[in-house]
Structures are given as C-alpha cells and as structure tokens.
PDB file of C-alpha atoms and ligand atoms in Angstrom:
ATOM      1  CA  MET A   1     -11.871  -6.321   6.357  1.00  0.00           C
ATOM      2  CA  ARG A   2     -13.192  -2.762   6.615  1.00  0.00           C
ATOM      3  CA  PRO A   3     -11.002  -0.040   5.028  1.00  0.00           C
ATOM      4  CA  VAL A   4      -8.561   2.457   6.451  1.00  0.00           C
ATOM      5  CA  VAL A   5      -8.528   6.242   5.890  1.00  0.00           C
ATOM      6  CA  VAL A   6      -5.099   7.885   6.337  1.00  0.00           C
ATOM      7  CA  LYS A   7      -5.221  11.579   6.734  1.00  0.00           C
ATOM      8  CA  ILE A   8      -1.792  13.342   5.971  1.00  0.00           C
ATOM      9  CA  GLY A   9      -0.980  16.929   7.581  1.00  0.00           C
ATOM     10  CA  GLY A  10       0.917  19.597   5.848  1.00  0.00           C
ATOM     11  CA  GLY A  11       3.831  19.270   7.999  1.00  0.00           C
ATOM     12  CA  ALA A  12       3.873  15.274   7.449  1.00  0.00           C
ATOM     13  CA  LEU A  13       3.580  15.172   3.767  1.00  0.00           C
ATOM     14  CA  ALA A  14       6.638  13.456   3.445  1.00  0.00           C
ATOM     15  CA  GLY A  15       6.467  11.410   6.081  1.00  0.00           C
ATOM     16  CA  GLY A  16       7.845   7.795   6.858  1.00  0.00           C
ATOM     17  CA  ALA A  17       4.742   6.265   7.932  1.00  0.00           C
ATOM     18  CA  LEU A  18       3.544   6.157   4.216  1.00  0.00           C
ATOM     19  CA  GLU A  19       6.314   3.613   3.560  1.00  0.00           C
ATOM     20  CA  ASP A  20       4.144   1.171   5.477  1.00  0.00           C
ATOM     21  CA  LEU A  21       1.450   1.186   2.689  1.00  0.00           C
ATOM     22  CA  PRO A  22       2.804  -1.472   0.153  1.00  0.00           C
ATOM     23  CA  GLU A  23       2.592  -4.106   3.141  1.00  0.00           C
ATOM     24  CA  VAL A  24      -0.801  -2.812   4.365  1.00  0.00           C
ATOM     25  CA  LEU A  25      -2.323  -3.217   0.829  1.00  0.00           C
ATOM     26  CA  GLU A  26      -0.599  -6.607   0.524  1.00  0.00           C
ATOM     27  CA  THR A  27      -2.987  -7.765   3.262  1.00  0.00           C
ATOM     28  CA  GLY A  28      -5.768  -7.028   0.869  1.00  0.00           C
ATOM     29  CA  ARG A  29      -6.617  -3.883   3.137  1.00  0.00           C
ATOM     30  CA  LYS A  30      -8.237  -1.067   0.957  1.00  0.00           C
ATOM     31  CA  VAL A  31      -6.877   2.173   1.933  1.00  0.00           C
ATOM     32  CA  VAL A  32      -7.861   5.886   0.785  1.00  0.00           C
ATOM     33  CA  LEU A  33      -5.609   8.948   1.812  1.00  0.00           C
ATOM     34  CA  VAL A  34      -6.893  12.530   2.603  1.00  0.00           C
ATOM     35  CA  HIS A  35      -4.863  15.297   2.593  1.00  0.00           C
ATOM     36  CA  GLY A  36      -4.434  18.892   3.987  1.00  0.00           C
ATOM     37  CA  GLY A  37      -1.962  21.570   2.413  1.00  0.00           C
ATOM     38  CA  GLY A  38      -2.617  24.355   4.883  1.00  0.00           C
ATOM     39  CA  PRO A  39       1.000  25.340   4.992  1.00  0.00           C
ATOM     40  CA  GLN A  40       1.658  25.157   1.092  1.00  0.00           C
ATOM     41  CA  LEU A  41      -1.869  27.020   0.448  1.00  0.00           C
ATOM     42  CA  THR A  42      -0.473  30.059   3.291  1.00  0.00           C
ATOM     43  CA  ARG A  43       2.826  30.395   1.260  1.00  0.00           C
ATOM     44  CA  MET A  44       1.192  30.586  -2.155  1.00  0.00           C
ATOM     45  CA  LEU A  45      -1.424  32.957  -0.917  1.00  0.00           C
ATOM     46  CA  ASP A  46       1.560  35.349   0.612  1.00  0.00           C
ATOM     47  CA  SER A  47       3.300  35.087  -2.677  1.00  0.00           C
ATOM     48  CA  LEU A  48       0.121  36.479  -4.312  1.00  0.00           C
ATOM     49  CA  GLY A  49      -0.360  39.025  -1.445  1.00  0.00           C
ATOM     50  CA  ILE A  50      -3.220  37.460  -0.378  1.00  0.00           C
ATOM     51  CA  THR A  51      -3.439  37.723   3.552  1.00  0.00           C
ATOM     52  CA  THR A  52      -4.786  34.359   5.502  1.00  0.00           C
ATOM     53  CA  ARG A  53      -7.054  34.859   8.593  1.00  0.00           C
ATOM     54  CA  PHE A  54      -8.416  31.907  10.800  1.00  0.00           C
ATOM     55  CA  ARG A  55     -10.973  31.617  12.850  1.00  0.00           C
ATOM     56  CA  GLU A  56     -10.891  28.595  15.904  1.00  0.00           C
ATOM     57  CA  GLY A  57      -8.412  26.639  13.330  1.00  0.00           C
ATOM     58  CA  LEU A  58     -10.561  27.355  10.275  1.00  0.00           C
ATOM     59  CA  ARG A  59      -9.364  29.569   7.460  1.00  0.00           C
ATOM     60  CA  VAL A  60     -11.688  32.259   6.250  1.00  0.00           C
ATOM     61  CA  THR A  61     -11.897  31.465   2.640  1.00  0.00           C
ATOM     62  CA  ASP A  62     -12.995  34.179  -0.057  1.00  0.00           C
ATOM     63  CA  ALA A  63     -13.553  33.500  -3.470  1.00  0.00           C
ATOM     64  CA  ARG A  64      -9.962  34.392  -4.659  1.00  0.00           C
ATOM     65  CA  THR A  65      -8.833  31.962  -1.700  1.00  0.00           C
ATOM     66  CA  LEU A  66     -10.816  29.191  -2.658  1.00  0.00           C
ATOM     67  CA  GLU A  67      -9.422  29.498  -6.234  1.00  0.00           C
ATOM     68  CA  VAL A  68      -6.029  29.461  -4.826  1.00  0.00           C
ATOM     69  CA  ALA A  69      -6.939  26.593  -2.554  1.00  0.00           C
ATOM     70  CA  GLU A  70      -8.149  24.538  -5.127  1.00  0.00           C
ATOM     71  CA  MET A  71      -5.136  25.182  -7.175  1.00  0.00           C
ATOM     72  CA  VAL A  72      -2.872  24.176  -4.521  1.00  0.00           C
ATOM     73  CA  PHE A  73      -4.720  21.415  -2.770  1.00  0.00           C
ATOM     74  CA  GLY A  74      -5.978  19.587  -5.970  1.00  0.00           C
ATOM     75  CA  GLY A  75      -3.058  20.577  -7.902  1.00  0.00           C
ATOM     76  CA  SER A  76       0.629  20.671  -6.471  1.00  0.00           C
ATOM     77  CA  VAL A  77       0.363  18.924  -3.262  1.00  0.00           C
ATOM     78  CA  ASN A  78      -2.135  16.322  -4.416  1.00  0.00           C
ATOM     79  CA  LYS A  79       0.061  15.442  -7.399  1.00  0.00           C
ATOM     80  CA  ALA A  80       3.217  15.524  -5.396  1.00  0.00           C
ATOM     81  CA  LEU A  81       1.512  13.106  -3.144  1.00  0.00           C
ATOM     82  CA  VAL A  82       0.539  10.836  -5.816  1.00  0.00           C
ATOM     83  CA  ARG A  83       3.961  10.834  -7.381  1.00  0.00           C
ATOM     84  CA  GLU A  84       5.364  10.054  -3.788  1.00  0.00           C
ATOM     85  CA  LEU A  85       3.030   6.852  -3.385  1.00  0.00           C
ATOM     86  CA  GLY A  86       4.079   5.962  -7.050  1.00  0.00           C
ATOM     87  CA  ALA A  87       7.837   5.915  -5.990  1.00  0.00           C
ATOM     88  CA  LEU A  88       7.052   3.722  -3.105  1.00  0.00           C
ATOM     89  CA  GLY A  89       5.250   1.351  -5.607  1.00  0.00           C
ATOM     90  CA  VAL A  90       1.802   2.343  -4.761  1.00  0.00           C
ATOM     91  CA  PRO A  91      -0.593   2.833  -7.603  1.00  0.00           C
ATOM     92  CA  ALA A  92      -2.464   6.079  -6.561  1.00  0.00           C
ATOM     93  CA  VAL A  93      -4.856   8.516  -8.302  1.00  0.00           C
ATOM     94  CA  GLY A  94      -5.671  11.975  -7.349  1.00  0.00           C
ATOM     95  CA  ILE A  95      -8.890  13.498  -6.794  1.00  0.00           C
ATOM     96  CA  SER A  96     -10.662  16.083  -5.352  1.00  0.00           C
ATOM     97  CA  GLY A  97     -13.959  15.977  -2.974  1.00  0.00           C
ATOM     98  CA  THR A  98     -15.726  17.496  -6.111  1.00  0.00           C
ATOM     99  CA  ASP A  99     -15.198  14.737  -8.292  1.00  0.00           C
ATOM    100  CA  GLY A 100     -17.852  12.193  -8.177  1.00  0.00           C
ATOM    101  CA  PRO A 101     -18.584  14.292  -6.557  1.00  0.00           C
ATOM    102  CA  THR A 102     -17.288  12.610  -3.370  1.00  0.00           C
ATOM    103  CA  PHE A 103     -18.008  15.342  -0.684  1.00  0.00           C
ATOM    104  CA  LEU A 104     -21.493  17.190  -0.651  1.00  0.00           C
ATOM    105  CA  VAL A 105     -21.096  20.139   1.881  1.00  0.00           C
ATOM    106  CA  GLU A 106     -22.985  22.663   3.190  1.00  0.00           C
ATOM    107  CA  PRO A 107     -21.578  26.196   3.780  1.00  0.00           C
ATOM    108  CA  VAL A 108     -20.186  26.990   7.297  1.00  0.00           C
ATOM    109  CA  ARG A 109     -21.546  30.358   8.452  1.00  0.00           C
ATOM    110  CA  ASP A 110     -19.268  33.650   8.495  1.00  0.00           C
ATOM    111  CA  LEU A 111     -16.183  31.678   6.740  1.00  0.00           C
ATOM    112  CA  GLY A 112     -17.114  32.517   3.176  1.00  0.00           C
ATOM    113  CA  ARG A 113     -16.365  29.274   0.958  1.00  0.00           C
ATOM    114  CA  VAL A 114     -15.880  26.891   3.755  1.00  0.00           C
ATOM    115  CA  GLY A 115     -17.990  23.598   3.830  1.00  0.00           C
ATOM    116  CA  GLU A 116     -18.796  20.934   6.304  1.00  0.00           C
ATOM    117  CA  VAL A 117     -19.263  17.369   4.800  1.00  0.00           C
ATOM    118  CA  ALA A 118     -23.101  16.940   4.901  1.00  0.00           C
ATOM    119  CA  ARG A 119     -22.844  13.669   2.858  1.00  0.00           C
ATOM    120  CA  VAL A 120     -20.000  11.452   1.339  1.00  0.00           C
ATOM    121  CA  GLU A 121     -20.784   9.451  -1.864  1.00  0.00           C
ATOM    122  CA  PRO A 122     -18.440   6.722  -2.049  1.00  0.00           C
ATOM    123  CA  ARG A 123     -18.818   5.485  -5.626  1.00  0.00           C
ATOM    124  CA  LEU A 124     -15.710   6.996  -7.221  1.00  0.00           C
ATOM    125  CA  ILE A 125     -13.597   5.797  -4.326  1.00  0.00           C
ATOM    126  CA  GLU A 126     -14.993   2.465  -4.719  1.00  0.00           C
ATOM    127  CA  ALA A 127     -14.312   2.577  -8.346  1.00  0.00           C
ATOM    128  CA  LEU A 128     -10.717   3.586  -8.052  1.00  0.00           C
ATOM    129  CA  TRP A 129     -10.377   0.542  -5.335  1.00  0.00           C
ATOM    130  CA  ALA A 130     -11.920  -1.795  -7.923  1.00  0.00           C
ATOM    131  CA  GLY A 131      -9.283  -0.761 -10.349  1.00  0.00           C
ATOM    132  CA  GLY A 132      -6.666  -1.434  -7.859  1.00  0.00           C
ATOM    133  CA  PHE A 133      -5.834   2.046  -7.123  1.00  0.00           C
ATOM    134  CA  VAL A 134      -5.601   3.990  -3.840  1.00  0.00           C
ATOM    135  CA  PRO A 135      -7.437   7.089  -4.090  1.00  0.00           C
ATOM    136  CA  VAL A 136      -5.692  10.388  -2.925  1.00  0.00           C
ATOM    137  CA  VAL A 137      -8.426  12.839  -1.913  1.00  0.00           C
ATOM    138  CA  ALA A 138      -7.903  16.655  -1.852  1.00  0.00           C
ATOM    139  CA  THR A 139     -10.367  18.305   0.784  1.00  0.00           C
ATOM    140  CA  LEU A 140     -12.668  20.431  -1.400  1.00  0.00           C
ATOM    141  CA  GLY A 141     -16.222  19.712  -1.358  1.00  0.00           C
ATOM    142  CA  LEU A 142     -19.313  20.578  -3.852  1.00  0.00           C
ATOM    143  CA  GLY A 143     -21.910  22.937  -2.420  1.00  0.00           C
ATOM    144  CA  PRO A 144     -24.578  25.420  -3.433  1.00  0.00           C
ATOM    145  CA  GLU A 145     -21.815  27.771  -5.028  1.00  0.00           C
ATOM    146  CA  GLY A 146     -19.340  25.157  -6.548  1.00  0.00           C
ATOM    147  CA  ALA A 147     -16.270  24.240  -4.828  1.00  0.00           C
ATOM    148  CA  TYR A 148     -15.884  24.870  -1.041  1.00  0.00           C
ATOM    149  CA  ASN A 149     -12.867  24.465   1.259  1.00  0.00           C
ATOM    150  CA  VAL A 150     -13.264  21.549   3.844  1.00  0.00           C
ATOM    151  CA  ASN A 151     -11.130  21.307   6.863  1.00  0.00           C
ATOM    152  CA  ALA A 152      -9.155  17.937   6.034  1.00  0.00           C
ATOM    153  CA  ASP A 153      -9.066  16.592   9.266  1.00  0.00           C
ATOM    154  CA  ALA A 154     -13.194  16.847   9.363  1.00  0.00           C
ATOM    155  CA  ALA A 155     -13.498  15.737   6.025  1.00  0.00           C
ATOM    156  CA  ALA A 156     -11.288  12.448   6.766  1.00  0.00           C
ATOM    157  CA  ALA A 157     -13.455  11.806   9.735  1.00  0.00           C
ATOM    158  CA  ALA A 158     -16.550  12.198   7.649  1.00  0.00           C
ATOM    159  CA  LEU A 159     -15.176  10.030   4.881  1.00  0.00           C
ATOM    160  CA  ALA A 160     -14.314   7.248   7.420  1.00  0.00           C
ATOM    161  CA  VAL A 161     -17.676   7.156   8.770  1.00  0.00           C
ATOM    162  CA  GLY A 162     -19.184   7.315   4.907  1.00  0.00           C
ATOM    163  CA  LEU A 163     -16.869   4.176   4.046  1.00  0.00           C
ATOM    164  CA  GLY A 164     -17.540   2.367   7.565  1.00  0.00           C
ATOM    165  CA  ALA A 165     -13.726   2.252   7.982  1.00  0.00           C
ATOM    166  CA  GLU A 166     -12.113   0.330  10.732  1.00  0.00           C
ATOM    167  CA  HIS A 167      -9.253   2.884  11.375  1.00  0.00           C
ATOM    168  CA  LEU A 168      -8.914   6.597  11.087  1.00  0.00           C
ATOM    169  CA  PHE A 169      -5.064   7.667  11.120  1.00  0.00           C
ATOM    170  CA  LEU A 170      -4.535  11.060  11.540  1.00  0.00           C
ATOM    171  CA  LEU A 171      -0.975  11.319  10.708  1.00  0.00           C
ATOM    172  CA  THR A 172       0.746  15.079  11.752  1.00  0.00           C
ATOM    173  CA  ASP A 173       3.970  16.135  13.071  1.00  0.00           C
ATOM    174  CA  VAL A 174       3.720  15.326  16.915  1.00  0.00           C
ATOM    175  CA  ASP A 175       3.344  11.999  18.338  1.00  0.00           C
ATOM    176  CA  GLY A 176      -0.315  12.262  19.304  1.00  0.00           C
ATOM    177  CA  LEU A 177      -2.346  14.842  21.838  1.00  0.00           C
ATOM    178  CA  LEU A 178       0.698  15.881  23.877  1.00  0.00           C
ATOM    179  CA  LYS A 179       0.581  16.417  27.895  1.00  0.00           C
ATOM    180  CA  GLU A 180       3.693  17.349  29.491  1.00  0.00           C
ATOM    181  CA  GLY A 181       5.684  16.128  26.374  1.00  0.00           C
ATOM    182  CA  LYS A 182       4.026  12.880  26.181  1.00  0.00           C
ATOM    183  CA  ALA A 183       1.271  11.337  24.040  1.00  0.00           C
ATOM    184  CA  ILE A 184      -1.990  10.469  25.965  1.00  0.00           C
ATOM    185  CA  PRO A 185      -2.314   6.720  25.000  1.00  0.00           C
ATOM    186  CA  ALA A 186      -6.109   6.701  24.866  1.00  0.00           C
ATOM    187  CA  LEU A 187      -9.498   8.899  24.885  1.00  0.00           C
ATOM    188  CA  THR A 188     -13.106   8.459  24.754  1.00  0.00           C
ATOM    189  CA  PRO A 189     -14.798  11.099  22.348  1.00  0.00           C
ATOM    190  CA  GLU A 190     -16.330  12.752  25.408  1.00  0.00           C
ATOM    191  CA  GLU A 191     -12.969  13.434  26.921  1.00  0.00           C
ATOM    192  CA  CYS A 192     -11.674  15.102  23.801  1.00  0.00           C
ATOM    193  CA  GLU A 193     -13.921  18.523  24.188  1.00  0.00           C
ATOM    194  CA  GLY A 194     -12.556  18.515  27.547  1.00  0.00           C
ATOM    195  CA  TYR A 195      -9.350  19.149  26.333  1.00  0.00           C
ATOM    196  CA  VAL A 196     -10.158  21.554  24.171  1.00  0.00           C
ATOM    197  CA  ALA A 197     -12.059  23.476  27.010  1.00  0.00           C
ATOM    198  CA  ASP A 198      -8.980  23.342  29.085  1.00  0.00           C
ATOM    199  CA  GLY A 199      -6.766  24.514  26.600  1.00  0.00           C
ATOM    200  CA  LEU A 200      -4.381  21.970  26.277  1.00  0.00           C
ATOM    201  CA  ALA A 201      -5.267  21.230  22.787  1.00  0.00           C
ATOM    202  CA  ALA A 202      -4.734  24.493  20.922  1.00  0.00           C
ATOM    203  CA  GLY A 203      -4.438  25.577  17.102  1.00  0.00           C
ATOM    204  CA  GLY A 204      -4.721  22.598  14.614  1.00  0.00           C
ATOM    205  CA  MET A 205      -5.082  19.983  17.381  1.00  0.00           C
ATOM    206  CA  VAL A 206      -8.366  21.455  18.212  1.00  0.00           C
ATOM    207  CA  PRO A 207     -10.203  20.608  14.615  1.00  0.00           C
ATOM    208  CA  LYS A 208      -8.371  17.144  14.661  1.00  0.00           C
ATOM    209  CA  LEU A 209      -9.520  16.070  18.280  1.00  0.00           C
ATOM    210  CA  ARG A 210     -13.081  17.067  17.054  1.00  0.00           C
ATOM    211  CA  ALA A 211     -12.601  15.198  14.058  1.00  0.00           C
ATOM    212  CA  ALA A 212     -11.084  12.049  15.783  1.00  0.00           C
ATOM    213  CA  ALA A 213     -14.071  12.418  18.427  1.00  0.00           C
ATOM    214  CA  GLU A 214     -17.064  12.333  15.623  1.00  0.00           C
ATOM    215  CA  ALA A 215     -15.196   9.358  13.801  1.00  0.00           C
ATOM    216  CA  ALA A 216     -14.826   7.368  17.166  1.00  0.00           C
ATOM    217  CA  ARG A 217     -18.566   8.062  17.901  1.00  0.00           C
ATOM    218  CA  GLY A 218     -19.280   6.373  14.434  1.00  0.00           C
ATOM    219  CA  GLY A 219     -17.419   3.328  15.691  1.00  0.00           C
ATOM    220  CA  ILE A 220     -14.291   3.954  14.131  1.00  0.00           C
ATOM    221  CA  GLU A 221     -10.664   3.785  16.210  1.00  0.00           C
ATOM    222  CA  ALA A 222      -9.376   6.941  15.357  1.00  0.00           C
ATOM    223  CA  ARG A 223      -5.697   7.822  16.225  1.00  0.00           C
ATOM    224  CA  ILE A 224      -3.436  10.680  16.120  1.00  0.00           C
ATOM    225  CA  MET A 225      -0.149  10.215  15.437  1.00  0.00           C
ATOM    226  CA  ASN A 226       3.200  10.872  14.026  1.00  0.00           C
ATOM    227  CA  GLY A 227       3.480  10.655  10.316  1.00  0.00           C
ATOM    228  CA  ASN A 228       7.347  11.005  10.189  1.00  0.00           C
ATOM    229  CA  LYS A 229       7.516   7.479  12.077  1.00  0.00           C
ATOM    230  CA  LYS A 230       8.217   4.519   9.901  1.00  0.00           C
ATOM    231  CA  GLY A 231       5.991   1.719  11.019  1.00  0.00           C
ATOM    232  CA  ALA A 232       3.235   3.719  12.619  1.00  0.00           C
ATOM    233  CA  VAL A 233       0.316   2.951  10.396  1.00  0.00           C
ATOM    234  CA  ALA A 234       1.514  -0.734  10.015  1.00  0.00           C
ATOM    235  CA  GLY A 235       1.802  -0.879  13.882  1.00  0.00           C
ATOM    236  CA  ALA A 236      -1.258   0.349  14.753  1.00  0.00           C
ATOM    237  CA  ILE A 237      -3.244  -1.977  12.511  1.00  0.00           C
ATOM    238  CA  ALA A 238      -1.548  -4.915  13.961  1.00  0.00           C
ATOM    239  CA  GLY A 239      -2.520  -3.508  17.595  1.00  0.00           C
ATOM    240  CA  GLU A 240       0.384  -1.886  18.839  1.00  0.00           C
ATOM    241  CA  ARG A 241      -0.487   1.273  21.457  1.00  0.00           C
ATOM    242  CA  ILE A 242       0.906   4.355  19.055  1.00  0.00           C
ATOM    243  CA  GLY A 243       0.045   7.711  19.318  1.00  0.00           C
ATOM    244  CA  THR A 244      -3.338   8.675  21.149  1.00  0.00           C
ATOM    245  CA  LEU A 245      -6.258   6.350  20.375  1.00  0.00           C
ATOM    246  CA  ILE A 246      -9.820   8.082  20.451  1.00  0.00           C
ATOM    247  CA  SER A 247     -12.730   5.405  20.664  1.00  0.00           C
ATOM    248  CA  GLU A 248     -15.870   4.433  22.221  1.00  0.00           C
ATOM    249  CA  GLY A 249     -14.417   1.239  23.428  1.00  0.00           C
ATOM    250  CA  VAL A 250     -11.511   2.932  25.459  1.00  0.00           C
ATOM    251  CA  VAL A 251     -11.255   1.879  29.062  1.00  0.00           C
ATOM    252  CA  ALA A 252      -9.577   4.529  31.640  1.00  0.00           C
ATOM    253  CA  ARG A 253      -6.088   3.333  32.543  1.00  0.00           C
TER     254      ARG A 253
HETATM  255  P1  ADP B 301      -1.860  19.037  10.484  1.00  0.00           P
HETATM  256  O1  ADP B 301      -0.996  19.556   9.278  1.00  0.00           O
HETATM  257  O2  ADP B 301      -1.077  17.543  10.735  1.00  0.00           O
HETATM  258  O3  ADP B 301      -3.312  18.939  10.450  1.00  0.00           O
HETATM  259  P2  ADP B 301      -1.790  21.139  12.427  1.00  0.00           P
HETATM  260  O4  ADP B 301      -0.576  22.176  12.561  1.00  0.00           O
HETATM  261  O5  ADP B 301      -3.178  21.332  12.043  1.00  0.00           O
HETATM  262  O6  ADP B 301      -1.035  19.747  11.980  1.00  0.00           O
HETATM  263  O7  ADP B 301      -1.701  20.486  13.955  1.00  0.00           O
HETATM  264  C1  ADP B 301      -0.761  19.951  14.911  1.00  0.00           C
HETATM  265  C2  ADP B 301      -0.055  20.695  15.725  1.00  0.00           C
HETATM  266  O8  ADP B 301      -1.167  21.042  16.801  1.00  0.00           O
HETATM  267  C3  ADP B 301       0.994  20.503  16.606  1.00  0.00           C
HETATM  268  O9  ADP B 301       2.240  20.632  15.527  1.00  0.00           O
HETATM  269  C4  ADP B 301       1.069  21.333  17.561  1.00  0.00           C
HETATM  270  O10 ADP B 301       1.667  22.704  17.319  1.00  0.00           O
HETATM  271  C5  ADP B 301      -0.141  21.881  17.848  1.00  0.00           C
HETATM  272  N1  ADP B 301      -0.891  21.597  19.011  1.00  0.00           N
HETATM  273  C6  ADP B 301      -1.417  22.095  20.015  1.00  0.00           C
HETATM  274  N2  ADP B 301      -1.793  21.610  20.883  1.00  0.00           N
HETATM  275  C7  ADP B 301      -1.230  20.400  21.034  1.00  0.00           C
HETATM  276  C8  ADP B 301      -1.042  19.332  22.143  1.00  0.00           C
HETATM  277  N3  ADP B 301      -1.595  19.427  23.262  1.00  0.00           N
HETATM  278  N4  ADP B 301      -0.299  18.143  21.869  1.00  0.00           N
HETATM  279  C9  ADP B 301       0.214  18.439  20.310  1.00  0.00           C
HETATM  280  N5  ADP B 301      -0.003  19.255  19.771  1.00  0.00           N
HETATM  281  C10 ADP B 301      -0.796  20.413  19.663  1.00  0.00           C
HETATM  282 MG1   MG B 302      -4.400  20.792  10.548  1.00  0.00          MG
END
C-alpha cells in the first residue's frame, strides 16, 4: 500500500477529517501530515508590528519574517497539531522540513527567504514510520542561506511525489474548487491552470490547484476537500467521490 500525504490548511487545523486517522492507520497505511499556518503567522507578525505582503499567493519573507515563521510553523502550530493527534490516539512526532534534512530547497526569485522544494529526502520520515510514528512536517526547507519558507501546498505535493504516495489530500476550509457554490468533482492537471487563468480560482486556491496538478502529473490522486468534515479522508481512500479530485486518469463527465 502506497502512503498517504495529508496537508492541513490554516483554517482547517482543528478539523474533523483528522478523526479518521486512527482508522486509516489501522489498515496499515503509512500517513504523513504536512501543515501550513499562514493565519497564525500573520497574527504573530501583526503583534510584533511586522507587515505582511503577498505576491501571487506567496508570502514575501525577509530574514525577520523567516525567523518568526520558523517559530510559528515549527513551534506552536506544529506542536499543537501533534498534541491534537495524540489526543486522538495517534502517536505523532513534529519535525520541520529542515530536519533530516527532509526538504532541500532552491530560493524563489524576488520573494526573499522563500524556497521551492528541489529534492525530498525521505529518510527521516521513513525512520519515524519504522518506529510507528506519524510524522507531522512544518513546511520549512534547507537552502543555501539556511532555512526557507515553503508554500505548504507545494511542499505537500513535492513530498507526495517524493514518497510515491497514492493519495494527496489538501484539506482546507471549503469543499473543493467551488463553481457556483458547488465543488467541481474531477479535473485533469491541464484543466487546473485554466481555472487559474479565468479567475475562478483566486488567492490561496491558486497554489493549491497548482500543487494538486503537479502531484497528479506525478501519478498521485490529489484531492482538495473540506478538512472540517469527519469521514472525508477515510471515505476518499475507500473510493467515495468527495471534494475535487485532480488526477491524470480523470475522464470528463
Ligand atoms: P488553506 O489554509 O487550506 O491553504 P487558503 O485560504 O490558502 O486555505 O485557500 C482556500 C481558500 O481559497 C478558500 O477559503 C477561498 O477563500 C479561496 N478560493 C478562491 N477561489 C476559490 C474557489 N473557486 N473555490 C474555493 N475556494 C476558493
Ligand atoms: Mg493556503
């Protein structure tokens, strides 16, 4: 059984879909969680009087912002998620992508300390799995000048490809890529960019669709779905039609 990568968005951090994990793990499936924490970081930066700027959905990250991002993503957000999983009976260990190192990144031009995953090194994740733990990965990566901030959707997709995962679940606070209030059931990777170009997907949905498309091109079934809905993860693994599925094999219907 190929592994499952679950990305949890800032708005869905305490969501009900995580309650499926004990059941999924019982089937022997290997699971790794990846999380963002943008809203939490913005709140902390505000309280420190540091202004936040975005370019095409990506945070411009100077050295100070990076320092705070590492505190928030690798610290408070990561540890809260690990505790939450512990309360569900899931033995979890929080790491950052710079541990191992797991994410090796290349700097993204003009965004400061923002990186793109160039290589995934799975040894630490595999060691945690071997010990019976679920890794919870904060999306920072190691690059030429130290730690870099990595978009969590993109990092989750790179990890899914690097691990040869079967599923990538992008859990968020909406039911999928919404059109007229309803989630589009299925898309090919080629169709994703069209929805970015025509403006249906905006803001945080843009990097999410692009990440899903990248994973789909790597042979993974990527789904954008609501992390607040209990049963979403277990249901999708069981083959239910939930959220928006992005995959190479999708037949238009
Ligand atoms: P996450 O923290 O899960 O990454 P984001 O806020 O980054 O969440 O991205 C999800 C958001 O994308 C939604 O809450 C919504 O505001 C926005 N969005 C923009 N266009 C769409 C769309 N067509 N369908 C659904 N959500 C959309
Ligand atoms: Mg986002």
